[in-house]
Coordinates of C-alpha atoms in Angstrom, one line a residue:
X302 CA -28.9 -8.9 -18.5
X303 CA -29.9 -11.9 -20.8
X304 CA -26.8 -13.6 -20.1
X305 CA -27.1 -13.4 -16.4
X306 CA -31.0 -14.5 -16.2
X307 CA -30.1 -17.4 -18.8
X308 CA -27.3 -18.6 -16.6
X309 CA -29.5 -18.4 -13.4
X310 CA -32.1 -20.4 -15.5
X311 CA -29.6 -23.2 -16.1
X312 CA -28.3 -23.3 -12.6
X313 CA -31.8 -23.5 -11.3
X314 CA -32.7 -26.2 -13.8
X315 CA -29.6 -28.4 -12.6
X316 CA -30.9 -28.2 -8.9
X317 CA -29.0 -25.4 -7.3
X318 CA -30.0 -24.5 -3.9
X319 CA -28.7 -20.9 -3.9
X320 CA -27.8 -18.4 -6.5
X321 CA -24.7 -16.3 -5.7
X322 CA -23.6 -13.3 -7.7
X323 CA -19.9 -12.9 -7.3
X324 CA -19.1 -9.2 -8.1
X325 CA -15.2 -10.0 -7.8
X326 CA -14.0 -6.4 -8.6
X327 CA -17.0 -4.3 -7.1
X328 CA -18.4 -3.2 -10.4
X329 CA -22.1 -3.6 -9.5
X330 CA -23.7 -0.1 -9.3
X331 CA -26.9 0.5 -7.2
X332 CA -29.3 0.9 -10.3
X333 CA -27.7 -2.4 -12.2
X334 CA -28.0 -4.2 -8.9
X335 CA -31.7 -3.3 -8.6
X336 CA -32.3 -4.2 -12.2
X337 CA -30.3 -7.5 -12.0
X338 CA -31.7 -8.6 -8.7
X339 CA -35.4 -7.9 -9.8
X340 CA -35.0 -9.8 -12.9
X341 CA -33.6 -13.0 -11.3
X342 CA -36.0 -12.7 -8.3
X343 CA -39.2 -12.4 -10.7
X344 CA -38.1 -15.6 -12.6
X345 CA -37.2 -17.6 -9.5
X346 CA -39.0 -16.2 -6.3
X347 CA -38.2 -19.1 -4.2
X348 CA -34.4 -19.6 -4.6
X349 CA -32.2 -17.7 -2.1
X350 CA -30.0 -14.9 -3.8
X351 CA -26.7 -14.3 -2.4
X352 CA -24.5 -11.3 -3.4
X353 CA -20.7 -11.0 -2.8
X354 CA -18.9 -7.8 -3.8
X355 CA -15.7 -5.6 -3.1
X356 CA -15.7 -2.0 -2.0
X357 CA -12.8 -0.7 -4.3
X358 CA -14.8 2.1 -5.7
X359 CA -16.4 3.1 -2.3
X360 CA -20.0 2.5 -3.6
X361 CA -20.2 -1.1 -2.0
X362 CA -22.6 0.0 0.9
X363 CA -25.0 1.7 -1.7
X364 CA -25.0 -1.4 -4.0
X365 CA -25.8 -3.8 -1.3
X366 CA -28.6 -1.8 0.1
X367 CA -30.0 -1.7 -3.6
X368 CA -29.6 -5.4 -3.7
X369 CA -31.2 -6.1 -0.3
X370 CA -34.2 -3.8 -1.3
X371 CA -34.6 -5.6 -4.7
X372 CA -35.0 -8.9 -2.9
X373 CA -31.6 -10.4 -2.3
X374 CA -31.5 -12.7 0.7
X375 CA -27.7 -12.4 1.7
X376 CA -25.2 -9.6 1.0
X377 CA -21.5 -10.1 2.1
X378 CA -20.0 -7.4 4.5
X379 CA -16.8 -7.0 6.5
X380 CA -16.6 -6.0 10.1
X381 CA -16.2 -2.2 10.1
X382 CA -12.2 -2.1 11.0
X383 CA -11.6 -4.7 8.1
X384 CA -14.0 -3.1 5.5
X385 CA -13.8 -0.8 2.6
X386 CA -11.4 -0.5 -0.4
X387 CA -10.5 -4.0 -1.8
X388 CA -12.4 -5.6 1.2
X389 CA -16.2 -5.9 1.5
X390 CA -18.6 -3.0 2.4
X391 CA -19.1 -2.0 6.1
X392 CA -21.1 -4.1 8.2
X393 CA -21.9 -1.5 10.6
X394 CA -23.0 0.9 7.7
X395 CA -25.3 -1.7 6.3
X396 CA -27.0 -2.6 9.5
X397 CA -27.5 1.0 10.6
X398 CA -29.0 1.7 7.2
X399 CA -31.5 -1.0 7.6
X400 CA -32.5 -0.3 11.2
X401 CA -36.3 0.6 11.5
X402 CA -37.1 -0.8 8.1
X403 CA -38.7 -4.1 7.0
X404 CA -35.1 -5.3 6.3
X405 CA -33.9 -4.6 9.9
X406 CA -31.2 -7.2 10.5
X407 CA -31.7 -7.2 14.3
X408 CA -28.0 -6.9 14.9
X409 CA -26.9 -4.1 17.5
X410 CA -24.5 -1.5 16.6
X411 CA -22.7 -1.7 20.1
X412 CA -22.1 -5.4 19.5
X413 CA -20.6 -4.8 16.0
X414 CA -18.4 -1.9 17.5
X415 CA -17.0 -4.3 20.0
X416 CA -16.2 -6.8 17.4
X417 CA -14.8 -4.3 15.2
X418 CA -12.4 -3.1 17.9
X419 CA -11.0 -6.5 18.4
X420 CA -10.0 -6.8 14.6
X421 CA -8.9 -3.2 14.6
X422 CA -6.0 -4.2 16.7
X423 CA -5.4 -7.5 14.9
X424 CA -5.3 -5.6 11.6
X425 CA -2.2 -3.7 12.6
X426 CA -0.1 -7.0 12.6
X427 CA -0.8 -7.4 9.0
X428 CA -0.2 -3.9 8.0
X429 CA 2.6 -4.8 5.5
X430 CA 0.3 -6.7 3.4
X431 CA -2.3 -4.0 3.0
X432 CA -3.4 -2.4 -0.3
X433 CA -2.7 1.1 1.4
X434 CA 0.8 1.2 -0.1
X435 CA -0.9 2.3 -3.4
X436 CA -4.5 3.0 -2.5
X437 CA -5.4 5.3 0.3
X438 CA -9.3 5.5 0.0
X439 CA -12.0 4.3 -2.3
X440 CA -11.0 4.5 -6.1
X441 CA -13.6 4.6 -9.0
X442 CA -10.8 3.8 -11.6
X443 CA -11.7 0.1 -10.7
X444 CA -14.6 0.5 -13.2
X445 CA -12.2 1.0 -16.0
X446 CA -9.4 -1.5 -14.9
X447 CA -11.9 -4.2 -13.5
X448 CA -9.1 -5.5 -10.9
X449 CA -10.6 -8.0 -8.6
X450 CA -10.5 -7.0 -4.9
X451 CA -8.7 -10.1 -4.0
X452 CA -6.1 -9.7 -6.6
X453 CA -5.2 -6.1 -5.8
X454 CA -2.8 -6.7 -3.2
X455 CA -1.1 -9.7 -4.9
X456 CA -0.8 -7.7 -8.1
X457 CA 0.8 -4.9 -6.0
X458 CA 3.2 -7.2 -4.1
X459 CA 4.2 -8.6 -7.7
X460 CA 4.8 -5.4 -9.1
X461 CA 7.2 -4.4 -6.4
X462 CA 9.0 -7.7 -6.6
X463 CA 9.6 -7.2 -10.4
X464 CA 10.8 -3.7 -9.8
X465 CA 7.6 -2.0 -11.2
X466 CA 6.3 -0.5 -7.6
X467 CA 7.0 3.1 -9.0
X468 CA 5.0 2.1 -11.9
X469 CA 1.8 0.5 -10.3
X470 CA -0.4 3.1 -12.0
X471 CA 0.9 2.0 -15.3
X472 CA 0.1 -1.6 -14.2
X473 CA -3.5 -0.8 -13.5
X474 CA -4.0 0.8 -16.9
X475 CA -2.1 -2.1 -18.5
X476 CA -4.4 -4.4 -16.6
X477 CA -7.3 -3.1 -18.7
X478 CA -5.4 -3.1 -22.0
X479 CA -4.5 -6.8 -21.2
X480 CA -7.9 -7.9 -20.4
X481 CA -9.2 -6.5 -23.8
X482 CA -6.3 -8.3 -25.5
X483 CA -7.3 -11.4 -24.0
X484 CA -11.1 -11.0 -25.0
X485 CA -12.4 -9.1 -22.1
X486 CA -12.5 -12.3 -19.8
X487 CA -14.4 -13.1 -16.7
X488 CA -11.6 -12.3 -14.1
X489 CA -11.5 -14.6 -11.1
X490 CA -8.7 -17.1 -10.0
X491 CA -6.9 -18.3 -12.1
X492 CA -8.2 -16.0 -15.1
X493 CA -7.4 -12.8 -13.3
X494 CA -3.8 -14.0 -12.8
X495 CA -3.6 -14.3 -16.4
X496 CA -4.4 -10.7 -17.1
X497 CA -2.3 -9.5 -14.3
X498 CA 0.6 -11.4 -15.5
X499 CA 0.2 -10.1 -19.1
X500 CA -0.1 -6.4 -17.6
X501 CA 3.1 -6.5 -15.8
X502 CA 4.9 -8.1 -18.8
X503 CA 3.5 -5.1 -20.9
X504 CA 4.7 -2.6 -18.3
X505 CA 8.2 -4.4 -17.8
X506 CA 8.9 -4.5 -21.6
X507 CA 7.3 -1.1 -22.4
X508 CA 4.8 -2.5 -24.8
X509 CA 1.4 -1.2 -25.7
X510 CA -1.7 -3.4 -26.7
X511 CA -1.0 -2.6 -30.4
X512 CA 2.6 -3.8 -29.8
X513 CA 1.7 -7.0 -28.2
X514 CA -0.4 -7.9 -30.9
X515 CA 2.0 -7.0 -33.8
X516 CA 4.9 -8.7 -32.1
X517 CA 3.1 -11.7 -30.7
X518 CA 5.0 -14.3 -32.6
X519 CA 8.5 -13.3 -31.3
X520 CA 7.6 -12.1 -27.6
X521 CA 8.3 -14.7 -24.7
X522 CA 4.8 -14.4 -23.0
X523 CA 4.3 -15.4 -19.2
X524 CA 3.6 -19.2 -19.1
X525 CA 0.1 -18.4 -17.6
X526 CA -0.8 -16.4 -20.7
X527 CA 0.4 -19.2 -23.2
X528 CA -1.6 -21.9 -21.2
X529 CA -4.7 -19.9 -21.0
X530 CA -4.6 -19.5 -24.9
X531 CA -3.9 -23.3 -25.2
X532 CA -7.1 -23.9 -23.2
X533 CA -5.5 -25.0 -19.9
X534 CA -8.2 -23.5 -17.8
X535 CA -11.0 -24.0 -20.3
X536 CA -12.8 -22.0 -23.2
X537 CA -13.7 -18.6 -22.2
X538 CA -17.1 -17.1 -22.6
X539 CA -17.2 -15.9 -26.2
X540 CA -14.1 -17.9 -27.3
X541 CA -10.5 -17.2 -27.5
X542 CA -9.2 -13.7 -28.9
X543 CA -8.0 -13.8 -32.5
X544 CA -5.6 -13.4 -34.1
X545 CA -3.7 -13.1 -30.7
X546 CA -4.0 -16.9 -30.0
X547 CA -2.9 -17.9 -33.3
X548 CA 0.2 -15.6 -33.3
X549 CA 1.2 -16.5 -29.8
X550 CA 0.7 -20.3 -30.0
X551 CA 1.7 -20.8 -33.7
X552 CA 2.0 -24.7 -33.7
X553 CA 1.7 -25.4 -30.1
X554 CA -0.8 -28.0 -29.0
X555 CA -4.3 -26.9 -28.1
X556 CA -6.6 -28.4 -25.5
X557 CA -10.2 -29.1 -26.8
X558 CA -13.1 -29.4 -24.1
X559 CA -12.6 -29.5 -20.3
X560 CA -9.0 -29.6 -19.5
X561 CA -9.4 -32.0 -16.5
X562 CA -10.9 -34.5 -18.8
X563 CA -7.5 -35.2 -20.4
X564 CA -5.7 -35.3 -17.1
X565 CA -3.9 -38.6 -16.0
X566 CA -5.2 -40.2 -12.7
X567 CA -2.9 -39.0 -9.9
X568 CA -1.5 -41.7 -7.4
X569 CA -1.3 -40.1 -4.1
X570 CA 0.7 -42.9 -2.7
X571 CA 3.5 -42.3 -5.3
X572 CA 3.4 -38.6 -4.8
X573 CA 3.7 -39.1 -1.0
X574 CA 6.9 -41.4 -1.2
X575 CA 8.4 -39.0 -3.7
X576 CA 8.0 -36.1 -1.2
X577 CA 9.4 -38.3 1.5
X578 CA 12.5 -38.8 -0.1
X579 CA 13.4 -35.1 0.5
X580 CA 11.1 -34.4 3.4
X581 CA 10.6 -37.4 5.6
X582 CA 8.1 -35.7 7.9
X583 CA 5.5 -34.9 5.3
X584 CA 1.7 -35.1 6.3
X585 CA -1.2 -35.9 4.2
X586 CA -2.2 -32.2 3.7
X587 CA 1.4 -31.5 2.4
X588 CA 0.6 -34.3 -0.1
X589 CA -2.8 -32.5 -1.2
X590 CA -0.8 -29.1 -1.3
X591 CA 1.7 -30.8 -3.6
X592 CA -0.9 -32.2 -5.8
X593 CA -2.4 -28.7 -6.3
X594 CA 0.6 -26.5 -6.1
X595 CA 3.8 -28.5 -6.6
X596 CA 6.3 -25.5 -6.9
X597 CA 4.8 -23.6 -4.0
X598 CA 4.7 -26.7 -1.7
X599 CA 8.3 -27.4 -2.6
X600 CA 9.4 -24.0 -1.6
X601 CA 7.2 -24.3 1.5
X602 CA 8.6 -27.7 2.6
X603 CA 12.3 -26.6 2.0
X604 CA 11.7 -23.2 4.1
X605 CA 10.1 -25.5 7.0
X606 CA 13.2 -27.7 6.9
X607 CA 15.6 -24.9 6.9
X608 CA 13.9 -22.8 9.8
X609 CA 11.8 -25.2 11.6
X610 CA 8.4 -24.7 13.3
X611 CA 8.2 -21.0 12.7
X612 CA 4.3 -21.4 13.2
X613 CA 5.1 -21.4 17.1
X614 CA 6.2 -17.8 16.9
X615 CA 3.6 -15.1 17.5
X616 CA 2.3 -13.2 14.5
X617 CA 4.2 -9.9 14.9
X618 CA 7.6 -11.7 15.6
X619 CA 7.1 -14.0 12.7
X620 CA 6.1 -11.2 10.1
X621 CA 8.4 -8.4 11.3
X622 CA 11.1 -9.9 13.3
X623 CA 12.1 -9.2 17.0
X624 CA 13.5 -5.8 18.0
X625 CA 17.1 -5.6 19.3
X626 CA 16.9 -6.1 23.1
X627 CA 13.2 -7.7 23.1
X628 CA 12.6 -10.7 25.1
X629 CA 10.0 -13.4 24.0
X630 CA 9.0 -16.9 24.7
X631 CA 8.2 -19.7 22.2
X632 CA 6.4 -22.8 23.3
X633 CA 7.4 -25.5 20.8
X634 CA 5.4 -28.2 22.6
X635 CA 3.5 -28.8 25.7
X636 CA 5.7 -28.3 28.7
X637 CA 8.7 -26.9 26.6
X638 CA 9.1 -23.1 26.3
X639 CA 12.2 -21.5 25.0
X640 CA 13.2 -17.9 26.1
X641 CA 14.9 -15.7 23.6
X642 CA 16.5 -12.2 23.8
X643 CA 17.8 -10.5 20.8
X644 CA 21.2 -8.7 21.6
X645 CA 23.0 -7.3 18.2
X646 CA 23.5 -7.6 14.6
X647 CA 27.1 -7.5 13.1
X648 CA 27.6 -4.5 10.7
X649 CA 29.9 -6.4 8.4
X650 CA 29.0 -9.0 5.9
X651 CA 30.7 -12.2 5.4
X652 CA 31.9 -13.3 2.1
X653 CA 28.8 -15.2 1.5
X654 CA 26.6 -12.3 2.2
X655 CA 25.6 -13.2 5.8
X656 CA 25.5 -11.2 9.0
X657 CA 26.2 -12.7 12.4
X658 CA 23.1 -12.3 14.7
X659 CA 23.7 -12.4 18.7
X660 CA 20.9 -13.4 20.9
X661 CA 20.4 -15.3 24.3
X662 CA 18.6 -18.6 24.4
X663 CA 17.2 -19.5 27.9
X664 CA 20.2 -17.2 29.3
X665 CA 22.9 -18.5 27.3
X666 CA 24.7 -16.5 24.6
X667 CA 24.2 -17.7 21.1
X668 CA 24.9 -16.6 17.5
X669 CA 23.6 -17.5 14.1
X670 CA 24.5 -16.4 10.6
X671 CA 21.6 -15.1 8.5
X672 CA 21.8 -14.4 5.0
X673 CA 21.2 -10.7 4.2
X674 CA 19.0 -10.7 1.0
X675 CA 19.0 -7.1 0.6
X676 CA 22.7 -6.5 0.8
X677 CA 23.4 -9.5 -1.4
X678 CA 21.1 -7.7 -4.0
X679 CA 23.6 -4.8 -4.0
X680 CA 26.6 -7.3 -4.3
X681 CA 24.8 -8.9 -7.3
X682 CA 27.0 -8.5 -10.4
X683 CA 25.9 -10.5 -13.5
X684 CA 26.7 -9.6 -17.1
X685 CA 23.8 -8.0 -18.8
X686 CA 22.4 -8.6 -22.2
X687 CA 23.5 -6.0 -24.9
X688 CA 20.5 -4.3 -26.2
X689 CA 20.2 -4.7 -30.1
X690 CA 22.5 -7.8 -30.0
X691 CA 20.3 -10.8 -31.2
X692 CA 22.9 -13.4 -30.3
X693 CA 22.4 -12.4 -26.6
X694 CA 19.2 -13.5 -24.6
X695 CA 18.4 -11.5 -21.6
X696 CA 15.9 -11.9 -18.7
X697 CA 12.8 -10.1 -19.6
X698 CA 11.8 -9.8 -15.8
X699 CA 13.6 -10.4 -12.5
X700 CA 13.0 -13.8 -11.0
X701 CA 14.7 -17.2 -10.4
X702 CA 15.7 -19.7 -12.9
X703 CA 13.5 -22.7 -12.3
X704 CA 14.4 -24.7 -15.7
X705 CA 16.9 -24.7 -18.2
X706 CA 15.8 -26.4 -21.4
X707 CA 18.9 -26.3 -23.5
X708 CA 22.6 -26.9 -23.0
X709 CA 25.7 -25.4 -24.9
X710 CA 26.0 -26.8 -28.5
X711 CA 22.1 -27.4 -28.7
X712 CA 20.7 -26.1 -31.9
X713 CA 17.5 -24.2 -31.3
X714 CA 14.7 -22.9 -33.6
X715 CA 13.1 -19.3 -33.4
X716 CA 10.6 -19.4 -30.7
X717 CA 11.9 -22.5 -29.1
X718 CA 11.7 -22.4 -25.2
X719 CA 15.2 -21.8 -23.6
X720 CA 14.6 -21.0 -20.1
X721 CA 11.8 -20.7 -17.5
X722 CA 11.9 -18.1 -14.9
X723 CA 9.6 -17.3 -11.8
X724 CA 8.9 -14.5 -9.6
X725 CA 6.0 -14.2 -7.2
X726 CA 3.9 -17.0 -8.7
X727 CA 4.6 -15.7 -12.3
X728 CA 6.4 -17.8 -14.5
X729 CA 7.9 -17.0 -17.9
X730 CA 9.1 -19.2 -20.7
X731 CA 11.8 -17.3 -22.6
X732 CA 12.1 -18.2 -26.3
X733 CA 14.8 -18.0 -28.7
X734 CA 14.7 -14.8 -30.6
X735 CA 16.2 -16.6 -33.6
X736 CA 17.6 -20.0 -35.0
X737 CA 21.1 -20.9 -34.0
X738 CA 23.2 -22.8 -31.8
X739 CA 23.8 -22.1 -28.0
X740 CA 27.2 -20.9 -27.4
X741 CA 27.3 -20.1 -23.9
X742 CA 25.0 -20.4 -21.0
X743 CA 25.2 -17.9 -18.5
X744 CA 23.1 -19.2 -15.6
X745 CA 22.3 -22.1 -13.5
X746 CA 19.2 -23.6 -12.0
X747 CA 17.9 -21.6 -8.7
X748 CA 20.0 -18.4 -9.6
X749 CA 18.2 -15.1 -8.9
X750 CA 18.4 -12.7 -11.7
X751 CA 17.6 -9.0 -12.5
X752 CA 15.9 -7.6 -15.5
X753 CA 17.9 -7.9 -18.6
X754 CA 20.5 -10.0 -17.2
X755 CA 22.3 -12.4 -19.5
X756 CA 21.0 -15.9 -20.0
X757 CA 22.8 -17.3 -22.8
X758 CA 24.3 -16.3 -26.2
X759 CA 23.6 -17.8 -29.6
X760 CA 26.0 -18.2 -32.7

């Protein structure tokens, strides 16, 4: 309690206009909410208090009502059809509960119901992105794992992309262990990603918290974990976890103070010219995206150059693709509309793992070769690293090779970075398990790998 009230004092002293309490995982219980809001309201009677939460446990409505009754001015909710679980508490439930009281919102339930009906239809288009793959109702285990509501679905998709979909319960349990290993940190973007990456790393490699600590000097940790321990996102409240930090970093550099203070100035004109060399049509917003997320932006621009203005497709066709025999129109600019009809897809794959797709464009028969990613996975043949052979270095997780830091003949030391892999925004620097000379390099940049695929051999 003292931590929060002192922080509120500092913010008010600094001139804040609104105090916002962000309960990112939905951990705020009704009684705790009353105590916290009452304490802050007594010290700062004239400063608006705004509460943000998630309803992962199912107790969100009760907690927000407790906040309102204790003196909060604003509580975040979601329209009924989009509420609950990792979203916010139900707007209709909060409004109905306050009707006839001195906190009556003045909103009418019929209006909320009409508003909700629209979003109920819209929500069906985004069903593949829901948390309902692994969560069917509110789940109080969030009080143990403390996974933020906004991270849950991302973590779920990451787990499936890494082949851990059947082990998501293990990932959630490992999230708690990873959080404690890292010092029980405040979990919000990007610190929550650090915890999630470590949790999946632990499950992927069958590691307990004790084993992570004991083997920290030899393990190839996700890049986000290493950078966090270096201080790349600042110093956590309470300091860094020891001895984990010292064991992971060894003699790596550490950042003291605010990380941004050490960044070199960014020349946006130079960045724009660099982007235009590969993507002549970049706009200023693309430059801003590249400054913040260089790899993600590069992937997006390459996708756009390959597939064209897919933003012109309607949401369902874009997300799930058209059905065979379906007709649809796409307006690519004012006065220019294209008519499509999907006809058939070849059963046989080409030698390059592509299928021929037949369709009509404005009544004319056309076909295009599309790479079948799922079928290519089945055709994937790559040597595996032999377990127990310290001369062979394998991929600790599925992913794409984004950087190779060594070449054949290079002498490497134990712990030296060899390769950087990436999967679903999670990067991992693979370190050398021992000193030696690179004998063979079995990968190339951009190659997609499965877990334990052979990266290189040492001698």
